[in-house]
Amino acid sequence: MGQGLGAGRRAGADIGVLSRAKAGGSKYICAVSGELFSCRAPMKSWSQTFIPTLKESPSDAEIASHKLLLRAGLVRKLGGGLYTYLPAGLRVVQKISQICREEMDREGAIELAMPFVHPVDHWREGPRWAAAREIMYRVDHAGDGRRPPKEPEFVLGPTHEEIITPLVKTEITSYRDLPKNFYQIGTKFRNEIRPRYGLMRAREFIMKDAYSFDATDEAAVASYNRMKRAYGAFFSRCGLKTIAVEADTGVMGGSFSHEFMVPAPVGDDDIVYCEESGYSANREKATSGLVPPDLPDAAPDGALEEFATPGVVTIAALAAAPYHVAPDRQFKTLVYVGDGKPFLVVLRGCDDLEEAKLGALGFQLWRPATPEEIEPIMGAKPGSLGTVRGTLRNPGALAGIFADHAIRLVGNGTTGANRDGFHLRHVNVTRDLAITRWGDFRTVRAGEPDPQSGRPLKIARAIEVGHVFKLGTKYSEKFGAIYTDDQKQTHPLVMGCYGIGISRTLQAIIEQSNDADGIIWPWAVAPWQVLVVNLDPQDPAASELCRRLGEAAEAAGADVLLDDRSERPGVKFKDADLIGLPLRLTVGGKGLKEGIFELKWRTGKEVRKVPVAEAATVVAAAVREAAGRA
RNA sequence: CGGGGUGUAGCUUAGCCUGGUAGAGCGCCUGGUUUGGGACCAGGAGGUCGCGAGUUCGAAUCUCGCCGCCCCGACCA
């Protein structure tokens, strides 16, 4: 039973904690040393492992991949966003992790492992404590039974910039040590406001995170591009179709970033793209060519005029009779609070604010102002607000008035008078509006012209499975992570950070690859690649043939699961389709009499009858062919 | 955090409106008959009806509070 083991086992796998002898004398290593290491074990039989399949899916599962995770016996739920990986699910995690390691190593990244529990001071000293604290689980000190202090002594790590940067600060001080890129694969903890869809958005999840450190900006861009390349290779090897889109850097900060997205209706993000030009961006970041760069400012079309609009507090009401001001002829004024100070955003009446784009304004935290806050600031209630010079009660109290470029398309329009029940018409953008800064703040809509080709943009839902950030020096400056160059000059390290949701990738693969009968695993990530179904486990001849088929598949490099259960054939076939192993080899008394067994791919319908005499060669060829495609 | 649901056996659920012995299917256990796409027969085990108060002679059912879970929104490194 041993051939094939040596070939497939990862070099160095014996750093694992457990090794034992199996009946028959072949040894194998099962390595789980705090983290997840892949291992090859010899043929496992269904009755020896634990794959609790379900006919019906639990009622709290909504989407296909979540149902299949549960039905195929890959995971079980502990609580909202908290899941146990059962043996088959863990194997997939290990396979994905191993592919990830190989692609990271190929690009020169170095694996390490950082603690899950972080002293809170590291976060306090970092640049985003205010924003990050809300999503972190707090840990009472040392479980001594006392009530939690107002501020926790420890937090559970949602990510590791605050941990790796101080480490690198003390360990790397010379340009000679650069570049470096450290990565780890481990559990992350985030207090998601709303966990959902199984592993898709969980409170605790498995992530690969990497952090690059370079001497120069150019070198950092090169590191970034290497990671981007590694991500493409990784997802492709996992059998997952992804597209890289320009993305918002969010609280992470930094100069630019790309997300790796899996198009799927159940995704949490919208991606905006144009097939012709190749433009693609997260909706939070996406821009359109709606406003021509050479658009001349409109000339005033008349003198400012206040008019009464009793009870009109919405765009729609002003668009209706008797006013008939089309939404795209209105200026919409929104009040926000950024780091404690109010500011205004001006948009066209027909446009929506893309809140993420406010990140460009430099605030750490921002939120819509409450109606109670708005009235003292503006002198009017929401619905009658505007930014016409002279109507603002106290412009000095504002952190700024930020206008979206698209209001230039309005030219002359209507806006609130900052007096309840009154609006102003003939408002000219250049002449009348008090604007401190222009920007892109609106949400792009499908059909708007692509900024590059001018073709209509499309929008689709997608799942974010990976994200690469060029961070710059935000963290290194804050933590004082500097190095000395060959001219004895000191500089902050230029950083990048790179995440892959391993557990989310697992579920995204299922979401992208399933049918009415169950999962269809891509070869490279299948918990096992070959399922040998023994329909007559009591028959020694059938068992013997199954053993031979399994050994042949293993020798060719496949992981083999043998269904040796005393179940009826129908049950076994249904379960086989459900757990979705790529290649099924079926042995039954009926075929055995004819001297054949059956070979069937999970992706197809065709059942190929193979003479027993050709077993070894046919199985080996099938395995090699599948492995070659993967 | 707002809105809407929901909680009955391991899973899927009926019963709740209109209070009166908690039921079914799947799964599980025993025996038998079966054996190539989720078998059949017979028998059996398994329930503090989410938790806590209240109303009532009597509560799965009505009332109040709490908790869990799901969906929508907000939020999301």
XYZ file of C-alpha atoms (C1' of nucleotides) in Angstrom:
707
model
C 0.000 0.000 0.000
C 3.022 2.134 0.121
C 3.997 2.967 -3.402
C 3.195 6.517 -4.338
C 3.725 7.777 -0.841
C 7.272 8.870 -1.272
C 6.563 10.606 -4.514
C 3.682 12.630 -3.217
C 4.753 13.479 0.272
C 5.996 16.964 0.806
C 9.669 17.180 1.531
C 10.172 18.082 5.143
C 6.747 16.941 6.177
C 8.183 15.085 9.117
C 8.306 18.257 11.133
C 4.838 17.025 12.034
C 3.981 15.799 15.453
C 2.634 12.396 14.720
C 3.880 9.423 12.862
C 2.645 5.934 13.175
C 2.751 2.590 11.507
C -0.228 1.220 9.698
C -1.068 -2.405 9.287
C 1.060 -3.589 6.420
C 4.048 -1.696 7.650
C 3.916 1.479 5.564
C 4.438 4.593 7.624
C 2.809 7.877 7.112
C 3.049 11.267 8.647
C 0.096 13.234 9.759
C 1.382 16.679 10.418
C -0.691 19.251 12.192
C 1.592 21.354 14.297
C -0.543 24.199 15.445
C -1.069 25.109 11.846
C -2.153 23.350 8.779
C 0.348 21.365 6.829
C -0.631 19.188 3.981
C 0.118 15.533 4.124
C -0.323 12.495 1.977
C -1.785 9.557 3.742
C -2.405 6.186 2.163
C -5.775 5.149 0.924
C -8.450 5.983 3.426
C -11.679 4.092 3.616
C -14.958 5.860 4.199
C -15.648 3.829 7.321
C -12.257 4.763 8.785
C -12.729 8.471 8.341
C -15.720 10.675 9.084
C -17.838 12.117 6.286
C -21.304 12.732 7.682
C -23.394 13.518 4.612
C -26.897 14.880 4.849
C -29.868 14.281 2.580
C -31.422 17.577 3.501
C -29.660 20.812 4.201
C -30.058 22.587 7.516
C -32.547 25.400 7.256
C -30.075 28.158 8.071
C -28.110 27.526 4.879
C -29.191 29.829 2.116
C -26.817 29.539 -0.810
C -25.635 26.493 -2.762
C -22.082 26.437 -1.458
C -23.175 26.780 2.159
C -25.678 23.951 1.810
C -23.102 21.751 0.125
C -20.462 22.472 2.770
C -22.870 21.076 5.313
C -24.423 18.300 3.229
C -21.107 16.945 2.006
C -19.850 16.695 5.572
C -17.088 19.296 5.223
C -18.012 21.566 8.114
C -20.405 21.904 11.029
C -21.549 25.089 12.655
C -20.693 25.988 16.215
C -22.335 29.413 16.182
C -22.850 32.313 13.844
C -19.727 32.604 11.716
C -17.939 29.839 13.641
C -17.338 26.471 12.009
C -15.618 23.191 12.746
C -13.710 21.733 9.822
C -14.512 18.053 9.606
C -11.860 15.728 8.170
C -12.782 16.173 4.510
C -13.111 19.942 4.872
C -9.777 20.136 6.640
C -8.143 18.233 3.808
C -9.374 20.851 1.339
C -8.052 23.615 3.585
C -4.704 21.852 3.617
C -4.621 21.412 -0.139
C -5.463 25.051 -0.764
C -2.916 26.129 1.847
C -0.233 24.028 0.256
C -0.862 25.478 -3.198
C -0.757 28.911 -1.637
C 2.594 28.128 0.023
C 4.071 26.934 -3.221
C 3.064 30.063 -5.099
C 4.223 32.361 -2.314
C 7.537 30.556 -2.030
C 7.954 30.728 -5.795
C 7.858 34.528 -5.561
C 10.377 34.607 -2.765
C 8.081 35.062 0.213
C 9.147 33.500 3.525
C 6.803 31.699 5.858
C 6.584 32.465 9.563
C 3.860 32.324 12.199
C 2.743 35.167 14.422
C 0.551 34.991 17.527
C -3.233 35.173 17.342
C -3.358 37.017 20.669
C -1.999 40.542 20.446
C -1.078 42.873 23.299
C -3.423 45.761 22.721
C -0.635 48.338 22.945
C 0.625 47.279 19.542
C -2.695 48.338 18.114
C -2.868 51.516 20.157
C 0.467 52.570 18.773
C -0.549 51.775 15.218
C -2.096 54.172 12.741
C -5.644 52.856 12.697
C -6.606 52.025 16.273
C -9.716 54.179 16.106
C -11.084 52.324 13.107
C -9.809 48.859 13.941
C -10.913 48.541 17.553
C -14.541 48.129 16.575
C -13.991 44.901 14.756
C -11.598 43.269 17.180
C -12.463 40.695 19.789
C -11.145 41.735 23.151
C -9.511 39.342 25.535
C -9.786 39.724 29.256
C -6.412 39.521 30.900
C -5.283 36.032 31.669
C -8.723 34.756 32.584
C -8.342 35.664 36.217
C -12.100 35.980 36.610
C -12.133 39.712 37.151
C -14.383 41.878 35.111
C -12.947 42.987 31.780
C -11.119 46.284 32.056
C -12.426 49.216 30.080
C -9.680 48.656 27.590
C -8.663 45.079 26.996
C -5.163 43.934 27.683
C -5.185 41.712 24.609
C -7.108 41.475 21.356
C -7.502 38.628 18.888
C -5.653 39.466 15.710
C -7.801 40.535 12.753
C -4.616 40.974 10.681
C -0.941 41.506 11.457
C 0.515 44.783 10.177
C 0.767 46.006 13.773
C 2.714 42.886 14.711
C 5.044 42.402 11.775
C 6.115 46.036 11.474
C 7.586 46.323 14.994
C 9.288 42.968 14.456
C 10.880 44.143 11.255
C 11.764 47.457 12.869
C 14.043 45.736 15.344
C 15.376 43.024 13.056
C 15.926 44.791 9.753
C 18.005 47.949 9.751
C 20.109 47.751 6.599
C 19.412 47.930 2.917
C 21.456 44.736 2.717
C 18.565 42.857 4.370
C 16.060 44.022 1.792
C 13.763 43.147 0.201
C 11.847 40.786 2.461
C 8.370 39.371 2.201
C 6.970 37.423 5.166
C 3.789 35.399 5.071
C 1.762 33.121 7.272
C -1.349 31.023 6.992
C -3.541 31.073 10.030
C -6.739 31.991 11.776
C -7.965 35.568 11.865
C -10.656 36.980 14.117
C -13.007 39.753 13.151
C -16.165 40.725 14.899
C -18.195 40.838 11.722
C -21.351 42.817 12.207
C -23.247 40.276 10.246
C -21.676 36.879 9.628
C -23.369 34.986 6.845
C -23.203 32.367 4.150
C -21.144 29.880 6.120
C -17.432 30.393 5.655
C -18.012 33.258 3.250
C -18.142 35.877 5.957
C -17.164 34.366 9.256
C -16.047 35.661 12.626
C -13.092 33.341 12.576
C -11.529 32.386 9.293
C -8.341 31.123 7.720
C -6.259 33.656 5.880
C -2.910 33.849 4.195
C -1.372 37.201 4.919
C 1.926 38.498 3.565
C 3.898 41.670 4.235
C 6.616 42.987 1.963
C 9.372 45.404 2.926
C 11.380 47.255 0.333
C 13.955 50.007 0.193
C 12.367 52.062 -2.546
C 9.005 52.751 -4.009
C 10.001 51.106 -7.287
C 11.102 47.981 -5.466
C 7.838 47.966 -3.526
C 5.893 48.121 -6.768
C 7.927 45.176 -8.014
C 7.075 43.226 -4.840
C 3.441 44.153 -5.333
C 3.500 42.883 -8.884
C 5.119 39.628 -7.816
C 2.318 39.050 -5.327
C -0.271 39.921 -7.921
C 1.295 37.327 -10.196
C 1.397 34.767 -7.372
C -2.288 35.366 -6.688
C -3.224 34.808 -10.296
C -1.295 31.543 -10.321
C -2.751 30.462 -6.989
C -6.376 30.977 -7.900
C -5.864 29.415 -11.268
C -4.335 26.299 -9.690
C -7.301 26.126 -7.317
C -9.556 25.907 -10.350
C -11.128 29.238 -9.511
C -11.895 31.879 -12.110
C -11.072 35.281 -10.688
C -10.666 38.768 -12.019
C -8.343 41.352 -10.548
C -10.033 44.696 -10.041
C -8.838 48.078 -8.840
C -10.002 48.508 -5.287
C -10.417 50.954 -2.478
C -7.716 50.786 0.184
C -10.178 51.434 3.005
C -8.951 51.572 6.565
C -5.850 49.688 5.494
C -4.596 52.824 3.808
C -1.943 52.858 1.159
C -1.591 54.073 -2.355
C -3.322 51.470 -4.489
C -4.705 47.980 -4.379
C -6.296 45.202 -6.361
C -8.910 42.726 -5.293
C -9.240 39.228 -6.701
C -12.900 38.644 -7.303
C -14.977 35.585 -8.109
C -18.038 36.638 -10.071
C -21.071 35.239 -8.263
C -24.575 36.523 -7.604
C -24.135 35.862 -3.875
C -21.065 38.081 -3.579
C -20.896 41.032 -1.217
C -19.219 43.374 -3.672
C -20.099 44.955 -6.982
C -17.468 45.047 -9.668
C -17.601 47.506 -12.527
C -15.962 46.409 -15.734
C -15.648 46.899 -19.446
C -14.841 43.894 -21.590
C -13.507 45.990 -24.473
C -10.954 48.031 -22.567
C -10.272 45.568 -19.772
C -11.111 48.179 -17.168
C -12.334 46.640 -13.929
C -12.774 48.079 -10.488
C -14.641 47.568 -7.283
C -17.719 49.738 -7.282
C -16.309 51.561 -4.252
C -13.398 52.664 -6.372
C -14.879 52.663 -9.860
C -15.149 55.824 -11.864
C -16.739 56.505 -15.196
C -16.208 58.834 -18.119
C -19.500 60.545 -17.418
C -17.943 63.971 -16.982
C -15.740 64.972 -19.924
C -12.435 66.390 -18.655
C -12.737 69.310 -21.096
C -16.277 70.250 -20.078
C -16.442 74.064 -19.931
C -18.065 75.647 -16.902
C -21.626 76.700 -17.643
C -22.473 80.376 -17.802
C -25.114 81.590 -15.315
C -28.620 81.398 -16.753
C -30.148 84.028 -14.514
C -30.002 85.648 -11.130
C -30.257 83.533 -7.979
C -33.839 83.312 -6.913
C -35.338 81.922 -3.708
C -38.709 80.263 -3.974
C -41.026 78.648 -1.450
C -41.221 74.849 -1.373
C -43.325 74.073 1.674
C -43.032 70.455 2.785
C -40.607 69.512 0.023
C -37.740 67.576 1.584
C -36.844 65.019 -1.057
C -35.340 65.023 -4.523
C -38.436 63.253 -5.787
C -40.820 65.836 -4.349
C -38.956 68.659 -6.029
C -39.013 66.705 -9.275
C -42.799 66.366 -9.097
C -45.537 68.889 -9.747
C -45.696 71.799 -9.377
C -41.893 72.279 -9.339
C -40.736 69.872 -12.050
C -37.039 70.131 -11.289
C -35.508 66.974 -12.742
C -33.148 65.196 -10.319
C -30.210 65.798 -12.643
C -30.923 69.539 -12.377
C -30.734 69.472 -8.574
C -27.787 69.785 -6.221
C -27.882 67.354 -3.325
C -26.124 68.392 -0.126
C -25.137 65.742 2.418
C -23.790 66.420 5.894
C -21.133 64.095 7.293
C -18.980 64.072 10.366
C -15.301 63.303 9.897
C -13.159 62.774 12.994
C -15.645 64.845 14.957
C -15.967 67.758 12.531
C -18.856 68.278 10.114
C -18.309 68.505 6.385
C -20.539 68.716 3.319
C -20.674 66.688 0.143
C -22.412 68.042 -2.947
C -23.738 65.698 -5.622
C -26.241 65.787 -8.414
C -29.754 65.017 -7.216
C -29.793 61.884 -9.352
C -26.503 60.513 -8.021
C -25.703 58.406 -4.974
C -22.769 59.003 -2.690
C -20.127 56.255 -2.661
C -19.110 56.524 0.961
C -15.824 54.702 0.501
C -14.645 57.492 -1.756
C -14.737 59.864 1.198
C -11.599 58.045 2.311
C -9.690 60.301 -0.077
C -10.454 63.223 2.230
C -8.048 62.020 4.895
C -10.407 61.380 7.786
C -9.861 58.336 9.970
C -13.553 57.866 10.688
C -16.568 59.388 9.060
C -20.317 58.926 9.261
C -23.494 60.657 8.184
C -24.536 63.414 10.576
C -27.761 62.828 12.465
C -30.767 65.118 11.794
C -30.260 66.527 15.312
C -26.687 67.475 14.445
C -27.566 68.918 11.056
C -29.971 71.650 12.074
C -27.598 73.613 14.341
C -24.835 73.343 11.767
C -26.866 74.290 8.715
C -29.716 76.340 10.141
C -32.206 74.106 8.348
C -33.439 70.557 8.365
C -32.351 67.940 5.819
C -34.303 68.560 2.629
C -33.608 72.268 2.487
C -29.816 72.196 2.543
C -27.469 73.805 0.074
C -23.985 75.203 -0.297
C -24.685 78.553 -1.939
C -22.304 81.217 -0.650
C -23.929 83.458 1.901
C -26.600 80.927 2.878
C -24.227 78.894 5.035
C -24.576 79.703 8.685
C -21.000 79.088 9.747
C -18.668 77.942 6.964
C -15.702 78.142 9.326
C -17.101 75.319 11.446
C -16.988 72.951 8.491
C -14.057 70.693 7.729
C -14.769 71.334 4.068
C -17.322 71.398 1.263
C -16.553 68.644 -1.178
C -18.155 68.608 -4.596
C -18.482 65.741 -7.014
C -17.249 66.509 -10.530
C -20.609 65.524 -11.962
C -22.330 68.619 -10.603
C -20.579 70.475 -13.396
C -23.002 68.663 -15.704
C -25.789 70.520 -13.922
C -24.222 73.894 -14.586
C -27.255 75.777 -13.383
C -29.673 74.094 -11.052
C -31.733 74.114 -7.923
C -30.662 73.526 -4.356
C -31.817 74.077 -0.797
C -31.663 77.578 0.660
C -30.617 76.473 4.160
C -33.986 77.770 5.258
C -36.771 75.290 5.895
C -39.329 75.300 3.094
C -37.232 77.258 0.594
C -35.019 76.408 -2.362
C -32.869 78.470 -4.713
C -33.022 78.304 -8.517
C -30.618 79.520 -11.201
C -27.788 78.291 -9.025
C -24.576 78.384 -11.048
C -21.804 76.051 -9.971
C -18.916 78.466 -10.512
C -20.627 81.674 -9.506
C -22.658 80.527 -6.513
C -21.421 77.378 -4.821
C -18.889 77.486 -1.996
C -16.640 74.543 -2.755
C -13.334 73.798 -1.057
C -12.386 70.697 -3.001
C -13.485 68.680 -6.016
C -13.452 64.937 -6.211
C -15.092 61.748 -7.398
C -17.674 60.850 -4.781
C -20.592 59.394 -6.698
C -21.489 55.766 -7.276
C -20.986 54.573 -10.816
C -24.004 53.068 -12.546
C -24.147 50.405 -15.223
C -24.254 51.794 -18.725
C -22.122 54.850 -18.025
C -19.166 55.245 -20.371
C -15.960 53.432 -19.507
C -13.282 56.019 -18.641
C -10.915 54.456 -21.137
C -12.920 53.186 -24.103
C -16.156 55.095 -23.674
C -18.082 51.834 -24.013
C -20.928 51.157 -21.579
C -19.757 49.823 -18.215
C -21.202 46.630 -16.792
C -21.729 45.778 -13.142
C -21.739 42.320 -11.563
C -21.742 40.857 -8.070
C -18.564 39.169 -6.887
C -16.884 37.505 -3.942
C -13.594 38.980 -2.768
C -11.107 36.150 -2.245
C -7.831 38.052 -2.302
C -6.571 41.573 -1.868
C -3.157 43.083 -2.531
C -2.249 46.501 -1.141
C 0.658 48.769 -1.803
C 0.870 50.314 1.628
C 3.738 52.723 1.266
C 5.197 53.994 4.535
C 2.059 54.459 6.625
C 2.964 51.707 9.064
C 6.736 51.917 8.884
C 6.684 55.611 9.700
C 4.273 55.135 12.560
C 6.336 52.343 14.075
C 9.693 53.822 13.119
C 10.676 50.920 10.899
C 13.603 52.476 9.062
C 16.709 51.225 7.348
C 20.052 52.727 6.423
C 21.055 52.885 2.781
C 24.527 52.666 1.275
C 24.921 56.431 1.674
C 24.276 56.137 5.446
C 20.938 57.792 4.947
C 17.877 56.448 6.785
C 14.490 55.870 5.155
C 11.208 54.283 6.197
C 10.633 50.832 4.744
C 8.171 50.772 1.867
C 5.535 48.172 2.596
C 2.902 46.107 0.895
C 0.415 43.665 2.351
C -1.385 40.818 0.683
C -4.284 38.686 1.868
C -5.985 35.558 0.633
C -9.091 34.230 2.324
C -8.255 30.537 2.380
C -11.543 29.416 3.904
C -13.476 31.804 1.715
C -11.642 30.481 -1.324
C -12.745 26.993 -0.339
C -16.376 28.023 -0.347
C -16.016 30.136 -3.482
C -14.727 27.069 -5.311
C -17.853 25.169 -4.304
C -20.054 28.115 -5.224
C -18.478 28.221 -8.650
C -18.315 24.484 -9.210
C -21.406 22.474 -8.344
C -24.531 21.009 -9.878
C -27.876 19.716 -8.675
C -26.220 16.547 -7.334
C -23.407 18.121 -5.358
C -19.916 19.527 -5.417
C -17.641 19.193 -8.446
C -14.138 19.505 -7.019
C -11.315 20.709 -9.203
C -8.575 18.093 -9.157
C -5.991 20.119 -7.268
C -8.135 20.919 -4.237
C -10.381 17.864 -3.954
C -10.170 16.312 -0.479
C -9.434 13.101 -2.339
C -9.155 12.881 -6.068
C -10.293 9.325 -6.663
C -13.259 7.593 -5.081
C -13.205 3.828 -5.348
C -16.753 2.593 -4.804
C -17.050 -0.970 -3.657
C -20.634 -2.042 -4.224
C -20.000 -5.478 -2.741
C -17.725 -5.039 0.249
C -18.555 -8.584 1.388
C -17.105 -10.050 -1.804
C -13.366 -10.693 -1.401
C -12.833 -10.423 -5.153
C -14.451 -6.977 -5.239
C -12.414 -5.827 -2.262
C -9.247 -7.094 -3.834
C -9.933 -5.263 -7.086
C -10.744 -2.079 -5.191
C -7.461 -2.318 -3.363
C -5.590 -2.713 -6.646
C -7.409 0.222 -8.252
C -6.697 2.400 -5.252
C -3.044 1.498 -5.236
C -2.742 2.180 -8.939
C -4.299 5.617 -8.470
C -2.038 6.359 -5.515
C 1.011 5.241 -7.415
C 0.065 7.723 -10.129
C -0.076 10.473 -7.529
C -3.727 10.671 -6.521
C -5.316 10.769 -3.083
C -7.764 7.918 -2.811
C -10.910 7.378 -0.782
C -12.458 3.927 -0.726
C -16.181 3.645 -0.096
C -16.318 0.359 1.776
C -19.590 0.980 3.561
C -22.331 -1.633 3.569
C -24.800 0.731 1.989
C -27.032 0.128 -0.960
C -25.631 1.198 -4.323
C -28.052 4.107 -4.649
C -26.848 5.621 -1.404
C -23.227 5.298 -2.459
C -23.767 6.884 -5.860
C -25.717 9.774 -4.348
C -23.007 10.360 -1.776
C -20.322 10.094 -4.444
C -21.951 12.852 -6.468
C -22.541 14.911 -3.348
C -18.954 14.903 -2.087
C -17.845 15.452 -5.666
C -14.484 13.711 -5.978
C -13.271 14.130 -9.570
C -12.804 10.487 -10.552
C -15.032 7.583 -9.565
C -14.035 3.957 -9.988
C -16.885 1.548 -9.388
C -16.503 -2.132 -8.605
C -19.525 -4.405 -8.312
C -20.313 -8.072 -8.496
C -22.180 -7.585 -11.754
C -19.286 -6.011 -13.574
C -16.851 -8.335 -11.915
C -18.519 -11.307 -13.616
C -17.941 -9.614 -16.973
C -14.389 -8.846 -15.913
C -14.845 -5.088 -15.873
C -14.997 -2.118 -13.532
C -16.333 1.349 -14.278
C -14.614 4.698 -14.607
C -16.585 7.914 -14.420
C -15.602 11.560 -14.149
C -17.679 13.741 -11.864
C -17.863 16.370 -14.597
C -19.390 14.055 -17.180
C -22.138 11.552 -17.681
C -20.232 8.847 -19.544
C -19.546 5.597 -17.691
C -16.567 3.808 -19.194
C -16.329 0.054 -18.768
C -12.732 -1.009 -18.313
C -11.487 -4.584 -18.470
C -9.923 -5.607 -15.173
C -6.803 -6.660 -16.993
C -6.191 -3.046 -18.034
C -6.887 -1.648 -14.575
C -3.414 -0.453 -13.675
C -2.622 1.264 -16.958
C -6.048 2.855 -17.475
C -6.243 4.202 -13.941
C -2.698 5.517 -14.051
C -3.346 7.206 -17.382
C -6.579 8.788 -16.143
C -4.920 10.126 -13.012
C -1.947 11.535 -14.892
C -4.198 13.142 -17.446
C -6.308 14.825 -14.760
C -3.273 15.907 -12.776
C -1.730 17.292 -15.930
C -4.798 19.363 -16.682
C -4.935 20.746 -13.130
C -27.334 49.016 15.304
C -32.460 49.510 12.554
C -36.433 46.425 9.835
C -38.629 41.495 9.009
C -38.807 36.438 10.185
C -37.920 32.131 13.001
C -36.869 28.645 17.260
C -40.926 21.630 18.278
C -36.080 14.597 18.348
C -29.467 14.455 15.025
C -31.866 16.827 10.074
C -36.524 18.603 7.512
C -41.006 19.875 9.626
C -46.906 19.552 11.144
C -49.494 21.375 15.305
C -49.842 27.640 17.307
C -54.714 31.620 14.490
C -59.294 28.959 17.768
C -55.269 26.585 25.036
C -57.080 20.258 26.709
C -52.462 13.140 26.096
C -46.554 16.408 21.045
C -47.279 13.990 15.484
C -44.863 12.768 10.668
C -40.699 11.981 7.049
C -35.440 11.249 6.967
C -31.565 9.462 10.111
C -30.489 5.978 14.361
C -31.101 0.764 17.041
C -33.080 -4.698 16.631
C -34.883 -8.692 13.453
C -36.183 -10.248 8.618
C -36.596 -9.701 3.240
C -33.647 -7.086 -0.290
C -29.122 -5.343 -3.179
C -26.367 -1.004 -9.753
C -28.958 5.666 -8.472
C -31.136 7.953 -1.484
C -35.264 -0.218 -0.629
C -39.347 -2.772 2.044
C -41.820 -5.096 6.385
C -42.124 -5.512 11.688
C -40.533 -3.691 16.283
C -37.802 0.183 19.143
C -35.102 4.357 21.277
C -34.970 9.451 21.068
C -38.605 15.835 23.070
C -37.201 20.525 29.831
C -41.698 22.263 22.329
C -34.889 28.118 22.911
C -34.761 30.271 28.272
C -37.455 32.922 32.223
C -41.649 35.107 34.158
C -47.013 35.855 33.718
C -52.404 34.737 32.478
C -55.264 30.144 33.163
C -58.132 24.575 36.398
C -54.794 23.587 32.289
C -49.766 26.754 27.822
C -45.793 24.129 22.224
C -50.261 27.333 21.527
C -52.012 33.601 24.704
C -48.891 38.014 27.141
C -44.150 40.207 28.610
C -38.847 39.944 28.925
C -34.289 37.674 27.491
C -31.333 34.545 24.196
C -30.012 31.997 19.600
C -30.410 31.692 14.443
C -31.837 33.434 9.340
C -32.979 37.360 5.753
C -32.882 42.797 4.224
C -30.355 47.351 5.363
C -26.302 49.964 7.577
C -21.216 48.400 8.289
C -17.049 45.536 6.326
C -8.620 45.528 6.401
